[in-house]
Amino acid sequence: MLPPNSKCLASEEEQHSKDKKSSAFFDVYGPEGKADVVFKTPEADSTLNLQQDIQGLVTWVLAEGLMPSWVFIKNKPLIPKVVLLYMPGLDAALYLSQSKSLRSFKEYCGNPKPVLALSCVSDGIQTVDALLTCRMKRKRDCANSAVRRSGVESSGSDNPFAVELTKDLPFPITYYTLTAKELEDNGYSYNNQPGFVSTLPAPSGSSPYEMLALDCEMCVTSNGFELTRVTLVDVNGRVVLDKLVKPSNPIIDYNTRYSGITFEMLNDVTISLEDIQKDFLKLVYKETILVGHSLENDLLALKINHHLVIDTAVLYKHPRGGSYKTALRVLTRRFLKREIQDSGKGHDSVEDARATMELALLKIINGPEFGSPPPFMRKKLLTILSECGKVSSFIDDVSLVKRYASGSCHAFPVSSDDEVLSKSKKEVKNDKVHFVWAHFSELNSYYKKQVEDTEKLNGKLAEMISLLTCEKNSTSKTGTKFRVTSELKAILRRLNAKVESLYDALPANAMLIISTGHGDTAIVHRLRKMLTEQVETTICREKLVKVLEELQAQAEVGLCFVSVKH
């Protein structure tokens, strides 16, 4: 039998062991040990990459990432946490011209490193994606098993994938919905068109469908294509709406070989477009995710505005890329192992809607890289940090919180930069938190408002054309300098104060990374749209192209500041 004080002796020995390890730790770094960043000498004209370099720095410090090639981290184990502050809109040209208003940036982080932003053609969400999702090599067995699981032969109403939606998903369902730019690029912009209605928010206390698949059939009338059939199915493949619709104009071609609609089917139909719109809006609310294949055509025929869409024609990228889209029957044959649209009697909207729903669920369950040729998969940065035992705090707009928060993550939806600062200062003091993501959006929001004001936009374009003309006629190499409004200067001063306040709240040895992502992409997108749609303007097209080139070149040079608090 052990003596009664044996437990006390054991406890003392364990404590002595811990003290020895602790002292050994300090023997290595010293009681005054400090972490630090040492930048390596860059090659001429070198720029950083958002994912490989900036995200890679986070995973190197906190997870099992690769050592960065552009910076050396001294005494890395002493870094208790990393704060990644995302501040879109601040490009190199604006920073250099307004460095006095942003003096805290250099004071605390030194000189910034230039970052090659994603193309201005891309959506802003893709920049966040590059920072918050990681590309990882897919294990061969995982890739093969995912494809094998997709090989179902049933075409009945019981969807084999819907049951798995209750399990943990690699990304939330909303991750797969089209972004604002994708909606615009794929023809979903029907705003202010006559006869169109918009989906409404669900009534308080109701339980709307989370996801429905839509497919419509059309015929040719004296007024072009018009609606003849509408079908909605739920995640289990059950039909919730399937009605024939009588076009308001004389029918020229029933389009039977594609639509499956015949004269006999529509002969006694009395349901009008207005009637079916009312039925549709009782089932599909603003919060409902609509699934379909090239759904812009279906919504156009229905004359309905709805912006929460999963489009399988966009979701499954065509091997040739660009604007190419793979046919629904090809995707169904490849991933669902069955044939559709082969009866010889035209398409069946129920069959097509079920196929699009199953294809969408395959992506949702297996992850965004499912069905893509490269042997890679995408994983959330916060998931990777969680798997390495790190706790994260995510402070951002509610839509981004839903999209990226995961694992052992503290999620904080906010609606202003003041809220972001307040939550960030609290979280950086939390000893249990290792990674903090915070997003200051005031500068980027300012740019978006500016381009919506036609008078201000035209004024800026005229100023830029004048400056570019003067620069062309001048021998000076100082570059183009644009006027900065008092409102913009005030925003920059507020950003400077927020950075100073956040830095002061950091614990010793904490790492602060500020990534600006890109410059003013809002005006770039607006000019591209003007040129594409050939909008009437007093400025000639050639000058607009010159302005666009200058603005795009400026917006694509983002910045990265890195420091360790001492």
Coordinates of C-alpha atoms in Angstrom, one line a residue:
M1 CA 0.0 0.0 0.0
L2 CA 1.2 3.5 -0.9
P3 CA 2.0 5.9 2.0
P4 CA -0.8 8.5 2.5
N5 CA 1.4 11.4 1.3
S6 CA 2.4 9.7 -1.9
K7 CA -0.1 11.7 -4.0
C8 CA 1.4 14.9 -2.7
L9 CA 4.9 13.8 -3.5
A10 CA 3.8 12.8 -7.0
S11 CA 2.2 16.2 -7.5
E12 CA 5.4 18.0 -6.4
E13 CA 7.5 15.9 -8.8
E14 CA 5.1 16.7 -11.7
Q15 CA 5.3 20.4 -10.8
H16 CA 9.1 20.2 -10.6
S17 CA 9.2 18.6 -14.1
K18 CA 7.0 21.4 -15.5
D19 CA 9.2 24.0 -13.9
K20 CA 12.3 22.4 -15.5
K21 CA 10.6 22.4 -19.0
S22 CA 9.6 26.0 -18.5
S23 CA 13.1 27.1 -17.5
A24 CA 14.5 25.2 -20.4
F25 CA 12.2 27.1 -22.7
F26 CA 13.4 30.4 -21.3
D27 CA 17.0 29.2 -21.4
V28 CA 16.6 28.9 -25.2
Y29 CA 15.0 32.3 -25.8
G30 CA 16.0 34.2 -22.6
P31 CA 13.6 35.9 -20.2
E32 CA 13.6 38.9 -22.5
G33 CA 13.2 36.8 -25.7
K34 CA 11.4 38.6 -28.5
A35 CA 9.9 37.4 -31.8
D36 CA 10.6 39.5 -34.8
V37 CA 10.2 39.6 -38.6
V38 CA 13.3 39.9 -40.8
F39 CA 12.5 40.7 -44.5
K40 CA 14.7 39.0 -47.0
T41 CA 16.3 41.1 -49.8
P42 CA 13.7 41.0 -52.6
E43 CA 14.4 40.5 -56.2
A44 CA 13.9 43.4 -58.5
D45 CA 10.2 44.1 -59.2
S46 CA 9.1 41.2 -57.0
T47 CA 5.6 41.2 -55.6
L48 CA 3.9 39.0 -53.0
N49 CA 1.1 36.5 -53.7
L50 CA -2.1 36.7 -51.6
Q51 CA -2.4 33.0 -51.0
Q52 CA 1.1 31.6 -51.2
D53 CA 2.8 34.4 -49.3
I54 CA 0.3 36.2 -47.0
Q55 CA -1.8 33.2 -46.1
G56 CA 1.3 31.1 -46.1
L57 CA 2.8 33.3 -43.4
V58 CA -0.2 32.6 -41.2
T59 CA 0.0 28.8 -41.6
W60 CA 3.8 28.9 -41.1
V61 CA 3.4 30.7 -37.7
L62 CA 0.3 28.9 -36.4
A63 CA 0.0 25.6 -38.3
E64 CA 2.1 23.3 -40.4
G65 CA 2.7 25.5 -43.4
L66 CA 5.8 25.9 -45.4
M67 CA 8.5 28.4 -44.5
P68 CA 8.0 31.7 -46.4
S69 CA 10.6 32.6 -48.9
W70 CA 10.2 36.4 -48.4
V71 CA 10.5 36.8 -44.7
F72 CA 12.3 35.1 -41.7
I73 CA 10.4 34.8 -38.4
K74 CA 12.8 35.1 -35.5
N75 CA 11.8 33.1 -32.4
K76 CA 8.6 32.0 -34.0
P77 CA 7.4 29.9 -30.9
L78 CA 7.1 33.1 -28.9
I79 CA 4.3 34.5 -31.1
P80 CA 1.1 34.0 -29.1
K81 CA -1.3 35.1 -31.9
V82 CA -1.6 36.4 -35.4
V83 CA -4.0 39.3 -36.3
L84 CA -4.8 39.5 -40.0
L85 CA -6.4 42.9 -40.8
Y86 CA -8.1 43.1 -44.2
M87 CA -8.4 46.6 -45.6
P88 CA -9.5 46.5 -49.3
G89 CA -9.2 49.7 -51.3
L90 CA -5.7 50.9 -50.2
D91 CA -3.4 50.5 -53.2
A92 CA 0.3 51.5 -53.4
A93 CA -0.4 54.8 -55.2
L94 CA -2.9 56.1 -52.6
Y95 CA -0.7 55.0 -49.7
L96 CA 2.4 56.8 -51.1
S97 CA 0.4 60.0 -51.8
Q98 CA -1.3 60.0 -48.4
S99 CA 1.4 58.5 -46.1
K100 CA 1.1 61.5 -43.7
S101 CA -2.5 60.6 -43.0
L102 CA -1.5 56.9 -42.5
R103 CA 1.7 57.4 -40.4
S104 CA 0.7 54.7 -37.9
F105 CA 1.1 52.1 -40.7
K106 CA 4.8 52.8 -41.2
E107 CA 5.5 53.6 -37.5
Y108 CA 4.3 50.2 -36.4
C109 CA 4.8 48.0 -39.4
G110 CA 7.6 49.7 -41.4
N111 CA 7.5 49.9 -45.2
P112 CA 4.9 47.8 -46.9
K113 CA 5.5 45.0 -49.4
P114 CA 3.7 45.2 -52.8
V115 CA 1.2 42.5 -53.4
L116 CA -0.1 41.4 -56.8
A117 CA -3.8 41.6 -56.5
L118 CA -6.1 39.3 -58.3
S119 CA -7.3 40.6 -61.6
C120 CA -9.7 43.6 -61.4
V121 CA -12.0 41.5 -63.5
S122 CA -12.5 39.2 -60.6
D123 CA -15.0 39.7 -57.8
G124 CA -13.9 41.1 -54.4
I125 CA -15.0 37.9 -52.7
Q126 CA -12.3 36.1 -54.7
T127 CA -9.6 38.1 -52.9
V128 CA -11.1 37.1 -49.5
D129 CA -11.2 33.5 -50.8
A130 CA -7.5 33.7 -51.6
L131 CA -6.7 34.7 -48.0
L132 CA -9.2 32.4 -46.2
T133 CA -9.2 29.2 -48.2
C134 CA -6.3 26.8 -48.8
R135 CA -5.6 24.6 -51.8
M136 CA -4.5 21.2 -50.7
K137 CA -3.6 18.1 -52.6
R138 CA -6.5 15.7 -52.6
K139 CA -5.8 12.2 -51.5
R140 CA -6.3 9.8 -54.4
D141 CA -8.6 7.5 -52.3
C142 CA -10.7 10.5 -51.3
A143 CA -11.1 11.7 -54.9
N144 CA -12.0 8.3 -56.2
S145 CA -14.5 7.5 -53.4
A146 CA -16.2 10.9 -54.0
V147 CA -16.7 10.0 -57.6
R148 CA -17.9 6.5 -56.7
R149 CA -20.5 7.9 -54.3
S150 CA -21.8 10.1 -57.1
G151 CA -22.5 7.0 -59.3
V152 CA -26.2 6.6 -58.4
E153 CA -28.6 5.2 -60.9
S154 CA -31.8 6.1 -59.3
S155 CA -33.9 8.9 -60.8
G156 CA -36.7 8.7 -58.3
S157 CA -37.9 11.2 -55.8
D158 CA -35.7 10.1 -52.9
N159 CA -32.4 12.0 -53.3
P160 CA -29.5 9.9 -51.9
F161 CA -27.5 13.0 -51.0
A162 CA -30.1 15.1 -49.1
V163 CA -29.7 13.1 -45.9
E164 CA -26.0 14.1 -45.7
L165 CA -26.8 17.8 -45.5
T166 CA -27.3 17.4 -41.8
K167 CA -23.6 16.4 -41.4
D168 CA -20.7 18.8 -41.2
L169 CA -20.1 20.4 -44.6
P170 CA -16.7 21.5 -46.0
F171 CA -18.3 24.9 -46.7
P172 CA -21.7 26.4 -46.0
I173 CA -24.3 26.1 -48.7
T174 CA -24.2 29.8 -49.3
Y175 CA -20.6 29.5 -50.4
Y176 CA -21.8 28.1 -53.7
T177 CA -24.3 30.8 -54.5
L178 CA -23.3 33.3 -57.3
T179 CA -21.6 36.5 -56.2
A180 CA -22.9 39.9 -57.4
K181 CA -20.4 39.9 -60.2
E182 CA -21.1 36.4 -61.3
L183 CA -24.8 37.2 -61.4
E184 CA -24.0 40.2 -63.6
D185 CA -21.6 38.3 -65.8
N186 CA -24.1 35.5 -66.4
G187 CA -27.1 37.7 -67.3
Y188 CA -29.0 37.7 -64.0
S189 CA -29.5 41.5 -64.0
Y190 CA -33.3 42.2 -64.6
N191 CA -33.6 45.2 -62.4
N192 CA -36.2 47.9 -63.4
Q193 CA -37.6 45.8 -66.3
P194 CA -41.3 46.1 -66.9
G195 CA -43.4 43.2 -65.7
F196 CA -40.7 41.8 -63.4
V197 CA -41.4 41.0 -59.7
S198 CA -38.9 40.3 -56.9
T199 CA -38.9 37.6 -54.3
L200 CA -39.9 38.9 -50.8
P201 CA -38.5 38.2 -47.3
A202 CA -40.1 35.3 -45.6
P203 CA -42.9 36.2 -43.1
S204 CA -41.8 36.4 -39.5
G205 CA -42.1 33.0 -37.8
S206 CA -42.4 31.0 -41.1
S207 CA -40.1 28.2 -42.2
P208 CA -39.4 28.8 -45.9
Y209 CA -37.7 26.2 -48.1
E210 CA -33.9 26.5 -47.7
M211 CA -33.2 25.2 -51.2
L212 CA -35.4 24.5 -54.3
A213 CA -34.4 23.5 -57.8
L214 CA -36.2 25.2 -60.7
D215 CA -36.6 24.3 -64.3
C216 CA -38.9 25.9 -66.9
E217 CA -39.9 25.1 -70.4
M218 CA -40.6 27.7 -73.1
C219 CA -42.2 28.0 -76.5
V220 CA -41.8 30.6 -79.3
T221 CA -44.5 33.2 -79.6
S222 CA -45.0 36.3 -81.7
N223 CA -43.1 38.1 -78.9
G224 CA -40.2 35.7 -78.6
F225 CA -39.7 32.9 -76.0
E226 CA -42.5 32.7 -73.4
L227 CA -43.1 30.4 -70.4
T228 CA -45.1 27.2 -70.8
R229 CA -44.2 25.1 -67.7
V230 CA -42.7 25.7 -64.3
T231 CA -41.3 23.0 -61.9
L232 CA -39.9 23.3 -58.4
V233 CA -38.5 20.3 -56.5
D234 CA -37.1 20.2 -53.0
V235 CA -33.8 18.7 -51.7
N236 CA -35.4 15.2 -51.7
G237 CA -36.5 15.5 -55.3
R238 CA -40.1 15.9 -54.3
V239 CA -42.2 18.1 -56.6
V240 CA -43.6 21.2 -54.8
L241 CA -44.8 23.0 -57.9
D242 CA -45.4 21.8 -61.5
K243 CA -47.8 23.8 -63.6
L244 CA -48.4 24.5 -67.3
V245 CA -48.7 28.2 -68.3
K246 CA -50.5 29.8 -71.2
P247 CA -48.4 32.4 -73.1
S248 CA -50.1 35.8 -73.5
N249 CA -49.1 36.0 -77.2
P250 CA -49.9 33.7 -80.1
I251 CA -47.7 30.6 -80.3
I252 CA -45.6 30.2 -83.4
D253 CA -43.6 27.1 -82.3
Y254 CA -44.3 24.8 -79.3
N255 CA -40.6 23.9 -79.4
T256 CA -41.7 20.3 -78.6
R257 CA -38.4 18.7 -79.5
Y258 CA -36.8 20.5 -76.6
S259 CA -39.7 21.6 -74.3
G260 CA -41.8 18.5 -74.5
I261 CA -44.8 20.9 -74.7
T262 CA -47.6 20.1 -77.3
F263 CA -50.7 21.9 -78.5
E264 CA -52.9 19.3 -76.6
M265 CA -51.1 20.0 -73.3
L266 CA -51.7 23.8 -73.5
N267 CA -55.2 23.8 -75.2
D268 CA -57.2 24.0 -72.0
V269 CA -54.7 25.8 -69.8
T270 CA -55.9 29.1 -68.3
I271 CA -53.0 29.9 -65.9
S272 CA -51.3 33.1 -66.9
L273 CA -47.8 34.4 -66.2
E274 CA -49.2 36.6 -63.4
D275 CA -50.9 33.6 -61.8
I276 CA -47.8 31.5 -61.8
Q277 CA -45.7 34.4 -60.4
K278 CA -48.1 34.5 -57.4
D279 CA -47.8 30.8 -56.8
F280 CA -44.0 30.9 -57.2
L281 CA -43.6 33.8 -54.6
K282 CA -45.6 31.7 -52.0
L283 CA -42.9 29.1 -52.2
V284 CA -39.7 31.0 -53.0
Y285 CA -38.6 33.8 -50.7
K286 CA -35.6 36.0 -50.7
E287 CA -33.8 33.6 -48.3
T288 CA -34.5 30.6 -50.5
I289 CA -31.6 29.3 -52.5
L290 CA -32.7 28.5 -56.1
V291 CA -30.8 25.8 -57.9
G292 CA -30.8 25.4 -61.7
H293 CA -28.8 25.1 -64.9
S294 CA -28.3 28.4 -66.6
L295 CA -31.1 29.6 -64.4
E296 CA -31.0 33.1 -65.8
N297 CA -33.1 31.9 -68.7
D298 CA -35.7 30.4 -66.4
L299 CA -36.0 33.6 -64.2
L300 CA -36.2 35.7 -67.4
A301 CA -39.1 33.6 -68.6
L302 CA -40.8 33.9 -65.2
K303 CA -40.0 37.6 -65.1
I304 CA -38.7 37.2 -61.5
N305 CA -35.8 38.9 -59.8
H306 CA -34.0 36.6 -57.3
H307 CA -30.3 36.8 -56.3
L308 CA -29.7 33.8 -54.2
V309 CA -28.7 31.3 -56.9
I310 CA -26.7 28.1 -57.4
D311 CA -26.1 27.7 -61.1
T312 CA -24.8 24.2 -62.0
A313 CA -23.6 25.6 -65.4
V314 CA -21.2 27.9 -63.5
L315 CA -20.6 25.5 -60.5
Y316 CA -19.1 22.8 -62.7
K317 CA -16.4 24.6 -64.7
H318 CA -16.0 23.7 -68.4
P319 CA -12.6 22.2 -69.3
R320 CA -12.0 25.0 -71.7
G321 CA -12.8 27.7 -69.1
G322 CA -14.0 31.2 -70.0
S323 CA -17.7 31.5 -70.9
Y324 CA -18.0 27.8 -72.0
K325 CA -20.7 25.8 -70.1
T326 CA -21.2 22.1 -70.0
A327 CA -24.7 20.8 -70.9
L328 CA -26.9 19.4 -68.1
R329 CA -27.2 16.0 -69.8
V330 CA -23.4 15.7 -69.9
L331 CA -23.0 16.6 -66.2
T332 CA -25.8 14.1 -65.3
R333 CA -24.2 11.3 -67.3
R334 CA -20.8 11.9 -65.8
F335 CA -21.6 12.5 -62.2
L336 CA -25.1 10.9 -61.7
K337 CA -24.5 8.0 -64.0
R338 CA -27.8 8.2 -65.8
E339 CA -29.3 9.6 -69.0
I340 CA -31.7 12.5 -69.2
Q341 CA -33.3 14.4 -72.1
D342 CA -33.1 11.2 -74.3
S343 CA -36.8 10.1 -74.4
G344 CA -37.3 11.6 -77.9
K345 CA -40.3 13.5 -76.6
G346 CA -38.4 16.6 -75.4
H347 CA -37.2 17.6 -72.0
D348 CA -38.9 16.8 -68.7
S349 CA -38.7 19.8 -66.3
V350 CA -39.1 17.5 -63.3
E351 CA -36.3 15.3 -64.4
D352 CA -34.0 18.2 -65.2
A353 CA -34.8 20.0 -61.8
R354 CA -34.0 16.8 -59.9
A355 CA -30.7 16.4 -61.8
T356 CA -29.6 20.0 -61.0
M357 CA -30.5 19.5 -57.3
E358 CA -28.4 16.3 -57.1
L359 CA -25.5 17.9 -58.9
A360 CA -25.5 20.9 -56.5
L361 CA -25.7 18.6 -53.5
L362 CA -22.7 16.6 -54.7
K363 CA -20.6 19.9 -54.7
I364 CA -22.0 20.9 -51.3
I365 CA -21.2 17.6 -49.7
N366 CA -17.8 16.9 -51.3
G367 CA -16.5 20.5 -51.5
P368 CA -16.0 23.1 -54.2
E369 CA -13.2 21.2 -56.0
F370 CA -15.4 18.1 -56.6
G371 CA -15.6 17.4 -60.3
S372 CA -12.7 19.6 -61.2
P373 CA -9.8 18.2 -63.2
P374 CA -6.9 19.2 -60.9
P375 CA -6.2 16.8 -58.0
F376 CA -6.7 19.6 -55.4
M377 CA -9.3 20.3 -52.8
R378 CA -10.1 23.6 -51.0
K379 CA -10.2 23.9 -47.3
K380 CA -11.0 26.8 -45.0
L381 CA -8.0 28.4 -43.3
L382 CA -9.9 28.4 -40.0
T383 CA -10.6 24.7 -40.3
I384 CA -6.8 24.0 -40.8
L385 CA -6.0 26.2 -37.8
S386 CA -8.6 24.3 -35.7
E387 CA -7.1 21.0 -36.7
C388 CA -3.8 22.2 -35.4
G389 CA -5.4 23.1 -32.0
K390 CA -5.6 26.8 -32.7
V391 CA -8.7 28.9 -31.8
S392 CA -9.8 31.7 -34.1
S393 CA -12.0 34.8 -33.9
F394 CA -13.7 35.9 -37.1
I395 CA -14.9 39.5 -37.1
D396 CA -16.7 40.6 -40.3
D397 CA -20.0 41.2 -42.2
V398 CA -22.6 38.5 -41.5
S399 CA -22.4 37.1 -45.1
L400 CA -18.6 36.5 -44.7
V401 CA -19.0 35.1 -41.2
K402 CA -21.5 32.5 -42.6
R403 CA -19.1 31.7 -45.5
Y404 CA -15.8 31.3 -43.7
A405 CA -16.3 30.7 -40.0
S406 CA -15.7 27.1 -38.9
G407 CA -14.0 24.8 -36.4
S408 CA -13.2 26.1 -32.9
C409 CA -14.0 29.7 -34.1
H410 CA -15.6 32.6 -32.3
A411 CA -17.8 34.3 -34.9
F412 CA -18.7 38.0 -34.6
P413 CA -21.0 39.5 -37.3
V414 CA -20.6 43.2 -37.4
S415 CA -22.0 46.1 -39.4
S416 CA -19.4 48.9 -39.0
D417 CA -15.7 49.5 -38.7
D418 CA -16.2 50.8 -35.2
E419 CA -17.8 47.5 -34.2
V420 CA -14.9 45.7 -35.9
L421 CA -12.3 47.7 -33.8
S422 CA -14.2 47.1 -30.6
K423 CA -14.5 43.4 -31.0
S424 CA -10.9 43.1 -32.3
K425 CA -9.4 44.9 -29.3
K426 CA -11.3 42.5 -27.0
E427 CA -10.3 39.3 -28.9
V428 CA -6.6 40.2 -29.2
K429 CA -6.5 40.3 -25.3
N430 CA -8.1 36.8 -25.1
D431 CA -5.3 34.4 -24.2
K432 CA -7.2 31.5 -25.6
V433 CA -7.4 33.0 -29.1
H434 CA -4.5 32.4 -31.6
F435 CA -5.8 34.0 -34.8
V436 CA -8.0 37.0 -35.3
W437 CA -9.5 38.0 -38.7
A438 CA -10.8 41.6 -38.9
H439 CA -12.1 43.5 -41.9
F440 CA -12.2 47.3 -42.2
S441 CA -14.6 48.1 -45.1
E442 CA -15.2 51.8 -44.9
L443 CA -12.7 52.7 -47.6
N444 CA -14.0 50.2 -50.1
S445 CA -17.6 51.1 -49.3
Y446 CA -16.7 54.8 -50.1
Y447 CA -15.5 53.8 -53.5
K448 CA -18.7 51.9 -54.3
K449 CA -20.8 54.9 -53.4
Q450 CA -18.7 57.2 -55.5
V451 CA -19.3 55.2 -58.7
E452 CA -23.0 55.1 -58.1
D453 CA -23.1 59.0 -58.3
T454 CA -23.0 59.8 -62.0
E455 CA -22.1 63.4 -61.5
K456 CA -19.1 62.5 -59.3
L457 CA -18.0 59.7 -61.6
N458 CA -18.1 62.0 -64.7
G459 CA -16.1 64.6 -62.7
K460 CA -13.4 62.1 -61.8
L461 CA -13.2 60.8 -65.3
A462 CA -12.8 64.3 -66.7
E463 CA -10.1 65.1 -64.1
M464 CA -8.2 61.9 -65.0
I465 CA -8.3 62.5 -68.7
S466 CA -6.9 66.0 -68.1
L467 CA -4.1 64.6 -65.9
L468 CA -3.3 61.8 -68.4
T469 CA -3.1 64.3 -71.2
C470 CA -0.8 66.6 -69.2
E471 CA 1.4 63.6 -68.3
K472 CA 1.6 62.6 -71.9
N473 CA 2.8 66.1 -72.9
S474 CA 5.2 66.4 -70.0
T475 CA 8.7 65.1 -69.8
S476 CA 8.3 64.5 -66.0
K477 CA 8.4 60.9 -64.7
T478 CA 6.6 61.6 -61.5
G479 CA 3.5 59.6 -62.4
T480 CA -0.2 60.5 -62.4
K481 CA -1.4 62.1 -59.2
F482 CA -5.2 62.4 -58.6
R483 CA -7.0 64.7 -56.4
V484 CA -8.0 63.3 -53.0
T485 CA -11.3 64.6 -51.6
S486 CA -11.7 65.8 -48.0
E487 CA -14.1 62.9 -47.4
L488 CA -11.5 60.4 -48.5
K489 CA -8.8 62.0 -46.4
A490 CA -11.1 61.8 -43.3
I491 CA -11.6 58.1 -44.0
L492 CA -7.9 57.5 -44.2
R493 CA -7.3 59.4 -40.9
R494 CA -10.0 57.2 -39.2
L495 CA -8.3 54.1 -40.6
N496 CA -4.9 55.3 -39.2
A497 CA -6.5 55.9 -35.8
K498 CA -8.1 52.4 -35.8
V499 CA -4.8 50.7 -36.7
E500 CA -3.0 52.6 -33.9
S501 CA -5.7 51.7 -31.4
L502 CA -5.6 48.0 -32.4
Y503 CA -1.8 47.9 -32.3
D504 CA -1.8 49.3 -28.7
A505 CA -4.2 46.5 -27.6
L506 CA -1.9 43.7 -28.9
P507 CA 0.0 41.6 -26.4
A508 CA 3.8 41.4 -26.6
N509 CA 5.1 39.3 -29.5
A510 CA 1.8 39.3 -31.3
M511 CA 2.0 39.4 -35.1
L512 CA 0.0 42.0 -37.0
I513 CA -0.5 41.5 -40.8
I514 CA -2.4 44.2 -42.8
S515 CA -3.5 43.1 -46.2
T516 CA -5.1 45.7 -48.5
G517 CA -6.0 43.1 -51.2
H518 CA -6.6 45.7 -54.0
G519 CA -7.3 49.3 -54.7
D520 CA -10.4 51.0 -56.1
T521 CA -11.9 48.1 -58.2
A522 CA -15.4 49.7 -58.0
I523 CA -14.6 52.3 -60.7
V524 CA -12.8 49.7 -62.8
H525 CA -15.9 47.5 -62.8
R526 CA -18.1 50.5 -63.6
L527 CA -15.9 51.6 -66.6
R528 CA -15.8 48.0 -67.9
K529 CA -19.6 47.9 -67.8
M530 CA -19.9 51.3 -69.6
L531 CA -17.6 50.0 -72.4
T532 CA -19.2 46.6 -72.7
E533 CA -22.8 48.0 -72.8
Q534 CA -21.7 51.0 -74.9
V535 CA -23.3 53.5 -72.5
E536 CA -23.8 56.9 -74.1
T537 CA -21.3 59.4 -72.6
T538 CA -19.7 62.7 -73.6
I539 CA -16.2 61.1 -73.3
C540 CA -14.9 59.3 -76.3
R541 CA -14.3 55.5 -76.1
E542 CA -10.6 55.8 -76.8
K543 CA -10.1 58.1 -73.8
L544 CA -12.3 55.8 -71.6
V545 CA -10.0 52.9 -72.4
K546 CA -6.9 54.8 -71.5
V547 CA -8.5 55.8 -68.1
L548 CA -9.5 52.2 -67.5
E549 CA -6.0 50.9 -68.2
E550 CA -4.5 53.5 -65.7
L551 CA -7.1 52.7 -63.0
Q552 CA -6.7 49.0 -63.4
A553 CA -2.9 49.1 -63.2
Q554 CA -3.2 51.2 -60.0
A555 CA -5.9 49.0 -58.4
E556 CA -3.9 45.8 -59.0
V557 CA -1.0 46.7 -56.7
G558 CA -2.1 46.0 -53.1
L559 CA 0.0 46.2 -50.0
C560 CA 1.1 44.0 -47.1
F561 CA 2.4 45.3 -43.8
V562 CA 3.8 42.9 -41.2
S563 CA 5.1 43.5 -37.7
V564 CA 5.5 41.9 -34.3
K565 CA 4.5 43.9 -31.2
H566 CA 7.4 44.8 -28.9

